[in-house]
Short mmCIF file of C-alpha atoms and ligand atoms in Angstrom, two decimals:
data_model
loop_
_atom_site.label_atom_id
_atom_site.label_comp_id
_atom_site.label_asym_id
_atom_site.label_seq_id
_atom_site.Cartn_x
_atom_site.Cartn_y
_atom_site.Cartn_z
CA UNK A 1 13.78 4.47 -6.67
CA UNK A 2 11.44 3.86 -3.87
CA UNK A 3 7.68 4.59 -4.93
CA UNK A 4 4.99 4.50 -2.19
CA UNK A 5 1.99 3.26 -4.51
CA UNK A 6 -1.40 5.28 -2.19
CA UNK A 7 -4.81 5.25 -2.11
CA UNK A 8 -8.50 4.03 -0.25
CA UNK A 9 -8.89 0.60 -0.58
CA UNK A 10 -9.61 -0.58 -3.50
CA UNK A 11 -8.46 2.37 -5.97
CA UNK A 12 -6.07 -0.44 -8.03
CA UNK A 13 -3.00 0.06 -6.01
CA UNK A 14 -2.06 -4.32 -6.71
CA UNK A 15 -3.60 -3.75 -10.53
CA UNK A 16 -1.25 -0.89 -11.24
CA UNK A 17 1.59 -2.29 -9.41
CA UNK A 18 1.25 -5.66 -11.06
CA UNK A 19 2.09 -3.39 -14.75
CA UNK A 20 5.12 -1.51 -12.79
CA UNK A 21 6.64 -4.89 -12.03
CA UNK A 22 6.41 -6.19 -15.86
CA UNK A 23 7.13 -2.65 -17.84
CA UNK A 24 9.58 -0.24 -15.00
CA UNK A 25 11.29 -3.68 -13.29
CA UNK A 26 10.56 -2.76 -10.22
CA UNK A 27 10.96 -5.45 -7.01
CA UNK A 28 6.70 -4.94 -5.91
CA UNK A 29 6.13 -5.39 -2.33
CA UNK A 30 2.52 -5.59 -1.13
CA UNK A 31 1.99 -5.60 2.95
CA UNK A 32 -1.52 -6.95 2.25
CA UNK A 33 -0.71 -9.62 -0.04
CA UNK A 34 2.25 -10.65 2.44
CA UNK A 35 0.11 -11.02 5.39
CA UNK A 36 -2.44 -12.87 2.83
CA UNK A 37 0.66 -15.08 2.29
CA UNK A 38 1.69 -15.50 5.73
CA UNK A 39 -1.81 -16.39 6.68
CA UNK A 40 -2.11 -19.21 4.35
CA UNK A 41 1.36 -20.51 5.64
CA UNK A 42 -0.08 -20.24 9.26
CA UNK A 43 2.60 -18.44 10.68
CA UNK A 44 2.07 -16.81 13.98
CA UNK A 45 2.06 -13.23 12.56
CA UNK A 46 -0.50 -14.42 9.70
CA UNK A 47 -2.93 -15.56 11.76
CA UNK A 48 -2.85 -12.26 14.35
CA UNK A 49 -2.85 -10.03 11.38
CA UNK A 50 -5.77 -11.96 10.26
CA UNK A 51 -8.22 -11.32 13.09
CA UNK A 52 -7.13 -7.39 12.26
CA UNK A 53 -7.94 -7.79 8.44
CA UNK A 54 -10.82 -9.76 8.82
CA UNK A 55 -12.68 -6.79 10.70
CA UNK A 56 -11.40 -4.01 8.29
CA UNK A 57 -8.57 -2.77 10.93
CA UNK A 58 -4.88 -2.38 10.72
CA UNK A 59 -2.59 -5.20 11.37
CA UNK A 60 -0.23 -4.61 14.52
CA UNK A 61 2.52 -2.01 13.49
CA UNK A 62 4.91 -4.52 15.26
CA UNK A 63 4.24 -7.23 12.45
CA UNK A 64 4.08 -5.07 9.51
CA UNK A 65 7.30 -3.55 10.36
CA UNK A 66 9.16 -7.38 10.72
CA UNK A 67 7.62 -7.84 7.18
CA UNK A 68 8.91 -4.87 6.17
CA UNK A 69 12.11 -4.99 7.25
CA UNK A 70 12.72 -8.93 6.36
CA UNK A 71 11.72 -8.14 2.85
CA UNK A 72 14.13 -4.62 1.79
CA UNK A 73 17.14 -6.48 3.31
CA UNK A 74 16.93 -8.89 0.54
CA UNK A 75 19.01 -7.79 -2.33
CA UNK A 76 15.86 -7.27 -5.09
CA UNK A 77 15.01 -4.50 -2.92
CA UNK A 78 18.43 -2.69 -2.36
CA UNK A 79 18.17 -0.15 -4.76
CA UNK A 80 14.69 0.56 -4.74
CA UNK A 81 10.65 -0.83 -4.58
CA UNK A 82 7.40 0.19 -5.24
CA UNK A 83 5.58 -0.27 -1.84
CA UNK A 84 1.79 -1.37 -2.45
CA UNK A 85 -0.24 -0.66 1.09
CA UNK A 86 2.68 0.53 3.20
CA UNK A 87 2.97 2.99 4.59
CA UNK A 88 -0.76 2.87 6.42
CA UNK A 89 -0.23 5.51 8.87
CA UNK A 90 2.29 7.91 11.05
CA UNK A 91 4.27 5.37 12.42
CA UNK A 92 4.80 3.59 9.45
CA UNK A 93 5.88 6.59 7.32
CA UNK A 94 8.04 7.36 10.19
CA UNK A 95 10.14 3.63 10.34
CA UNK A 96 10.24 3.62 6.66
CA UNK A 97 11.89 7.10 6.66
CA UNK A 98 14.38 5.46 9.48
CA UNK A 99 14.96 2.76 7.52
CA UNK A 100 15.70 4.19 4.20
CA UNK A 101 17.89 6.64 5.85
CA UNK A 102 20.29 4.01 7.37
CA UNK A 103 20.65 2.84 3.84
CA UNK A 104 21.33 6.71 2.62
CA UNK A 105 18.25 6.75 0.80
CA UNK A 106 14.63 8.08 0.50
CA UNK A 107 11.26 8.18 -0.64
CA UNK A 108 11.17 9.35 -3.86
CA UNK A 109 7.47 9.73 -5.26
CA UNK A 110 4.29 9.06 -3.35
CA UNK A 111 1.68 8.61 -5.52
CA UNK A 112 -1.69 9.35 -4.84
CA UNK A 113 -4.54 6.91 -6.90
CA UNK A 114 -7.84 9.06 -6.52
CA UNK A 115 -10.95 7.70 -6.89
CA UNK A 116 -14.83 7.96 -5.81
CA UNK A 117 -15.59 6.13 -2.52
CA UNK A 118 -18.80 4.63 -4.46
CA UNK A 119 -17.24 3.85 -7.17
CA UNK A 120 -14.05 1.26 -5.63
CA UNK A 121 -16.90 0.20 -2.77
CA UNK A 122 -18.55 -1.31 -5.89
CA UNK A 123 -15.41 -3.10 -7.27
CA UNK A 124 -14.77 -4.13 -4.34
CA UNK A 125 -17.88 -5.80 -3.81
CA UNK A 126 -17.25 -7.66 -7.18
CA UNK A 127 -13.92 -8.49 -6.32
CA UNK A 128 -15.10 -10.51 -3.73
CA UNK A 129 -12.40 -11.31 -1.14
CA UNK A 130 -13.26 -11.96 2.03
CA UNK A 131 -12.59 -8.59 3.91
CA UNK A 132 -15.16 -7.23 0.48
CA UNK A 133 -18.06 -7.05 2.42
CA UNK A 134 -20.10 -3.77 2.65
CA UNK A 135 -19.79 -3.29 6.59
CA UNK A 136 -16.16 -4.65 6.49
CA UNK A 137 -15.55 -2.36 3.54
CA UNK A 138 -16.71 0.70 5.36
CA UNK A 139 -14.44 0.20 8.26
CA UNK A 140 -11.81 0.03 5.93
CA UNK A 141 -12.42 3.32 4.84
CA UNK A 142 -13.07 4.80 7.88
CA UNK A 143 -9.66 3.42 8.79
CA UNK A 144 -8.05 4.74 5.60
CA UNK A 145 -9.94 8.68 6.40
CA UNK A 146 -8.33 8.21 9.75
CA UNK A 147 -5.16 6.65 9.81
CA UNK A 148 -3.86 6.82 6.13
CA UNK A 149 -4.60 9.65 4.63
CA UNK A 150 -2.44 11.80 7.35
CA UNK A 151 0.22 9.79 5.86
CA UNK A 152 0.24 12.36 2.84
CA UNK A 153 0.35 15.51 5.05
CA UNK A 154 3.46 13.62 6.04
CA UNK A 155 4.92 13.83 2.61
CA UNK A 156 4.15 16.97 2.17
CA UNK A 157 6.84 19.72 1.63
CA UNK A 158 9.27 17.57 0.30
CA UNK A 159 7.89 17.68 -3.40
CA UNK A 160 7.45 13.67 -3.64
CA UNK A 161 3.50 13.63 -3.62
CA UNK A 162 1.81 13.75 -6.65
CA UNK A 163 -1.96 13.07 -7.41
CA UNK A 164 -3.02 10.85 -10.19
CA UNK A 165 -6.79 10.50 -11.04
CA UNK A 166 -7.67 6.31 -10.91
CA UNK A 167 -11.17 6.63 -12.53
CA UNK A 168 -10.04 5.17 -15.91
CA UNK A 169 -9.04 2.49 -17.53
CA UNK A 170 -5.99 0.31 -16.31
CA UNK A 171 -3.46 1.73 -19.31
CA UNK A 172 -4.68 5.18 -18.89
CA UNK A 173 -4.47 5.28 -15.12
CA UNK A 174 -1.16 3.29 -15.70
CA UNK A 175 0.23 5.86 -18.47
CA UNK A 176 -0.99 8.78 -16.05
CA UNK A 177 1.15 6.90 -12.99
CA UNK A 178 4.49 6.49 -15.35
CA UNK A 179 4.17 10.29 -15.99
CA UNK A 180 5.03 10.74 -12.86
CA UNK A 181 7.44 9.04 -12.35
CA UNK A 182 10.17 9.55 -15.15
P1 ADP B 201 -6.86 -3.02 0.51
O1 ADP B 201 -5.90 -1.93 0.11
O2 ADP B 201 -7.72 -3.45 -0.62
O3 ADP B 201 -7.64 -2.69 1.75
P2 ADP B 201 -4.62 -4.76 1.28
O4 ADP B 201 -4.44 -6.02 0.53
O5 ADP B 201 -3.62 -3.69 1.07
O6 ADP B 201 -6.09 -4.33 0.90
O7 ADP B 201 -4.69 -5.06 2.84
C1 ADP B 201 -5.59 -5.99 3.40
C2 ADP B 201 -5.54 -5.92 4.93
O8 ADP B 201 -4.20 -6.24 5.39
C3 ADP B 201 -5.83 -4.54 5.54
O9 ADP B 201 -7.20 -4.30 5.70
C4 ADP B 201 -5.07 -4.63 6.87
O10 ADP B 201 -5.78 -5.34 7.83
C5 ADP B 201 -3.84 -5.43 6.54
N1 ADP B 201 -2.69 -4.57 6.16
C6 ADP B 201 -2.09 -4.49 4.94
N2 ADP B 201 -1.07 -3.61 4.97
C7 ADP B 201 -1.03 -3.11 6.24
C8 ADP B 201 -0.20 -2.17 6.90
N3 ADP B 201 0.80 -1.54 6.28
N4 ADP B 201 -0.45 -1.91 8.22
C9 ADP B 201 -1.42 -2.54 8.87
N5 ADP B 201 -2.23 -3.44 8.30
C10 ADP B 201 -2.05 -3.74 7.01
#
Protein backbone atom coordinates (compact mmCIF):
# COMPACT_ATOMS: atom_id res chain seq x y z
CA UNK A 1 0.00 0.00 0.00
CA UNK A 2 1.28 3.40 -0.69
CA UNK A 3 -0.15 6.05 1.91
CA UNK A 4 0.59 9.76 1.29
CA UNK A 5 0.67 10.88 5.11
CA UNK A 6 -0.78 15.19 4.47
CA UNK A 7 -1.07 18.07 6.27
CA UNK A 8 0.32 22.03 7.24
CA UNK A 9 3.38 21.82 8.86
CA UNK A 10 3.42 20.72 11.90
CA UNK A 11 -0.06 18.73 12.18
CA UNK A 12 2.11 15.33 13.43
CA UNK A 13 2.64 13.91 10.05
CA UNK A 14 6.60 12.29 11.55
CA UNK A 15 4.61 11.57 15.14
CA UNK A 16 1.94 9.53 13.45
CA UNK A 17 4.15 8.00 10.98
CA UNK A 18 6.71 7.03 13.57
CA UNK A 19 3.42 4.58 15.20
CA UNK A 20 2.64 3.30 11.41
CA UNK A 21 6.21 2.09 11.15
CA UNK A 22 6.11 0.08 14.67
CA UNK A 23 2.20 -1.22 14.61
CA UNK A 24 1.16 -1.49 10.28
CA UNK A 25 5.13 -2.35 9.20
CA UNK A 26 5.23 0.02 6.91
CA UNK A 27 8.88 1.13 5.13
CA UNK A 28 8.34 5.34 6.42
CA UNK A 29 9.91 7.70 4.12
CA UNK A 30 10.14 11.35 5.21
CA UNK A 31 11.47 13.98 2.36
CA UNK A 32 12.15 16.40 5.25
CA UNK A 33 13.95 14.21 7.48
CA UNK A 34 16.05 12.97 4.32
CA UNK A 35 17.19 16.31 3.33
CA UNK A 36 17.79 16.86 7.30
CA UNK A 37 19.99 13.75 6.79
CA UNK A 38 21.65 14.70 3.73
CA UNK A 39 22.45 18.05 5.18
CA UNK A 40 24.27 16.75 8.09
CA UNK A 41 26.27 14.40 5.66
CA UNK A 42 27.10 17.59 3.56
CA UNK A 43 26.17 16.31 0.41
CA UNK A 44 25.71 18.70 -2.40
CA UNK A 45 21.88 18.32 -2.50
CA UNK A 46 21.76 18.79 1.48
CA UNK A 47 23.28 21.81 1.59
CA UNK A 48 21.08 23.49 -1.56
CA UNK A 49 17.98 22.12 -0.03
CA UNK A 50 19.11 23.75 3.07
CA UNK A 51 19.22 27.39 2.00
CA UNK A 52 15.38 26.44 0.72
CA UNK A 53 14.38 25.02 4.23
CA UNK A 54 16.06 27.42 6.17
CA UNK A 55 13.73 30.30 4.72
CA UNK A 56 10.44 28.22 4.95
CA UNK A 57 10.46 27.41 0.96
CA UNK A 58 10.40 24.26 -1.00
CA UNK A 59 13.49 22.40 -1.79
CA UNK A 60 14.24 22.19 -5.69
CA UNK A 61 11.74 19.61 -7.26
CA UNK A 62 14.94 18.31 -9.07
CA UNK A 63 16.45 17.07 -5.63
CA UNK A 64 13.42 15.84 -4.00
CA UNK A 65 12.61 13.77 -6.91
CA UNK A 66 16.50 12.01 -6.90
CA UNK A 67 15.58 11.34 -3.18
CA UNK A 68 12.58 10.03 -4.11
CA UNK A 69 13.39 7.91 -6.63
CA UNK A 70 16.84 6.51 -4.94
CA UNK A 71 14.80 5.54 -1.97
CA UNK A 72 11.40 3.32 -3.63
CA UNK A 73 13.97 1.44 -5.81
CA UNK A 74 15.26 -0.14 -2.75
CA UNK A 75 13.47 -3.31 -2.03
CA UNK A 76 11.72 -2.12 1.62
CA UNK A 77 9.79 0.05 -0.52
CA UNK A 78 8.63 -2.31 -3.42
CA UNK A 79 5.41 -3.12 -2.29
CA UNK A 80 4.40 -0.12 -0.66
CA UNK A 81 5.35 3.19 1.87
CA UNK A 82 3.84 5.66 3.79
CA UNK A 83 5.24 8.96 2.31
CA UNK A 84 5.67 11.68 5.20
CA UNK A 85 6.00 15.37 3.33
CA UNK A 86 5.90 14.19 -0.28
CA UNK A 87 4.10 14.96 -2.34
CA UNK A 88 4.45 19.05 -1.69
CA UNK A 89 2.87 20.20 -4.75
CA UNK A 90 1.62 19.53 -8.60
CA UNK A 91 4.66 18.34 -9.87
CA UNK A 92 5.37 16.11 -7.27
CA UNK A 93 1.95 14.38 -7.23
CA UNK A 94 2.42 14.20 -10.87
CA UNK A 95 6.18 12.14 -10.85
CA UNK A 96 4.95 10.07 -8.07
CA UNK A 97 1.86 9.05 -10.15
CA UNK A 98 4.61 8.32 -13.11
CA UNK A 99 6.52 6.50 -11.00
CA UNK A 100 4.14 4.24 -9.32
CA UNK A 101 2.63 3.55 -12.61
CA UNK A 102 5.84 2.10 -14.18
CA UNK A 103 5.78 -0.23 -11.27
CA UNK A 104 1.82 -1.05 -12.00
CA UNK A 105 0.85 0.54 -8.94
CA UNK A 106 -0.87 3.54 -7.21
CA UNK A 107 -1.69 5.75 -4.54
CA UNK A 108 -3.88 4.21 -2.41
CA UNK A 109 -5.08 6.59 0.55
CA UNK A 110 -4.13 10.20 1.01
CA UNK A 111 -4.72 11.16 4.25
CA UNK A 112 -5.52 14.43 5.30
CA UNK A 113 -4.22 15.44 9.25
CA UNK A 114 -6.44 18.63 10.02
CA UNK A 115 -5.61 20.88 12.44
CA UNK A 116 -5.88 24.73 13.62
CA UNK A 117 -3.13 26.95 12.11
CA UNK A 118 -2.72 28.42 15.85
CA UNK A 119 -2.74 25.58 17.36
CA UNK A 120 0.52 23.47 15.32
CA UNK A 121 2.20 27.28 15.02
CA UNK A 122 2.38 26.83 18.82
CA UNK A 123 3.91 23.27 18.79
CA UNK A 124 5.93 24.20 16.54
CA UNK A 125 7.36 26.91 18.37
CA UNK A 126 8.01 24.37 21.26
CA UNK A 127 9.43 21.97 19.08
CA UNK A 128 12.07 24.14 18.40
CA UNK A 129 13.98 23.20 15.22
CA UNK A 130 15.57 25.56 13.46
CA UNK A 131 13.12 26.37 10.51
CA UNK A 132 10.42 26.80 14.08
CA UNK A 133 10.62 30.30 14.09
CA UNK A 134 7.43 32.47 13.91
CA UNK A 135 8.34 34.38 10.55
CA UNK A 136 9.95 31.16 9.11
CA UNK A 137 6.87 29.29 10.29
CA UNK A 138 4.50 31.57 8.48
CA UNK A 139 6.18 31.18 5.18
CA UNK A 140 5.82 27.71 5.62
CA UNK A 141 2.31 27.98 5.68
CA UNK A 142 1.89 30.32 3.18
CA UNK A 143 3.83 27.82 1.11
CA UNK A 144 1.68 24.89 2.25
CA UNK A 145 -1.92 27.31 1.32
CA UNK A 146 -0.19 27.73 -1.97
CA UNK A 147 1.62 24.94 -3.20
CA UNK A 148 0.35 21.89 -1.12
CA UNK A 149 -2.88 22.00 -0.53
CA UNK A 150 -3.76 21.88 -4.52
CA UNK A 151 -2.11 18.65 -4.12
CA UNK A 152 -5.53 17.28 -2.67
CA UNK A 153 -7.72 18.70 -5.50
CA UNK A 154 -5.30 16.44 -7.31
CA UNK A 155 -6.51 13.39 -5.53
CA UNK A 156 -9.67 14.13 -5.83
CA UNK A 157 -12.16 11.88 -7.79
CA UNK A 158 -10.35 8.90 -7.36
CA UNK A 159 -11.85 8.07 -3.80
CA UNK A 160 -8.22 7.89 -2.03
CA UNK A 161 -8.58 11.19 0.11
CA UNK A 162 -9.90 10.98 3.32
CA UNK A 163 -9.89 13.65 6.17
CA UNK A 164 -8.87 12.80 9.64
CA UNK A 165 -9.22 15.45 12.45
CA UNK A 166 -5.34 15.82 14.24
CA UNK A 167 -6.54 17.90 17.27
CA UNK A 168 -6.21 14.98 19.75
CA UNK A 169 -4.15 12.99 21.37
CA UNK A 170 -1.39 10.88 19.52
CA UNK A 171 -3.47 7.29 19.98
CA UNK A 172 -6.68 8.90 19.15
CA UNK A 173 -5.48 10.76 16.10
CA UNK A 174 -3.48 7.48 15.43
CA UNK A 175 -6.68 5.09 15.95
CA UNK A 176 -8.71 7.72 13.75
CA UNK A 177 -5.70 7.40 10.88
CA UNK A 178 -5.78 3.28 11.03
CA UNK A 179 -9.58 3.61 10.41
CA UNK A 180 -8.86 4.63 7.38
CA UNK A 181 -6.85 2.71 6.25
CA UNK A 182 -8.00 -1.03 6.77
P1 LIG B 1 7.34 20.33 8.15
O1 LIG B 1 6.28 19.43 7.57
O2 LIG B 1 7.28 20.40 9.63
O3 LIG B 1 7.37 21.68 7.51
P2 LIG B 1 9.46 18.70 6.93
O4 LIG B 1 10.40 18.01 7.84
O5 LIG B 1 8.49 17.86 6.19
O6 LIG B 1 8.77 19.76 7.87
O7 LIG B 1 10.26 19.57 5.87
C1 LIG B 1 11.22 20.52 6.24
C2 LIG B 1 11.69 21.31 5.02
O8 LIG B 1 12.27 20.41 4.04
C3 LIG B 1 10.57 22.02 4.23
O9 LIG B 1 10.26 23.29 4.77
C4 LIG B 1 11.18 22.10 2.82
O10 LIG B 1 12.10 23.14 2.71
C5 LIG B 1 11.95 20.81 2.69
N1 LIG B 1 11.12 19.74 2.06
C6 LIG B 1 10.70 18.58 2.65
N2 LIG B 1 9.99 17.84 1.78
C7 LIG B 1 9.96 18.54 0.62
C8 LIG B 1 9.39 18.31 -0.66
N3 LIG B 1 8.69 17.20 -0.94
N4 LIG B 1 9.57 19.26 -1.63
C9 LIG B 1 10.28 20.36 -1.39
N5 LIG B 1 10.85 20.63 -0.21
C10 LIG B 1 10.70 19.75 0.79
Amino acid sequence: MFIILFGAPGVGKGTQAALMVERNNLPHFSTGDALRQAKAEQTPDGLLAAQYADRGELAPDEVIMRIVEQTLNKPAFARGALLDGFPRNLYQAGELDTILAKRNQSVDRVINIKVDEAVITKRLIERGRPDDKPDIIANRFKVYRESTEPVLNYYDGRGVTCEVDGDADVETVYNRINANIQ
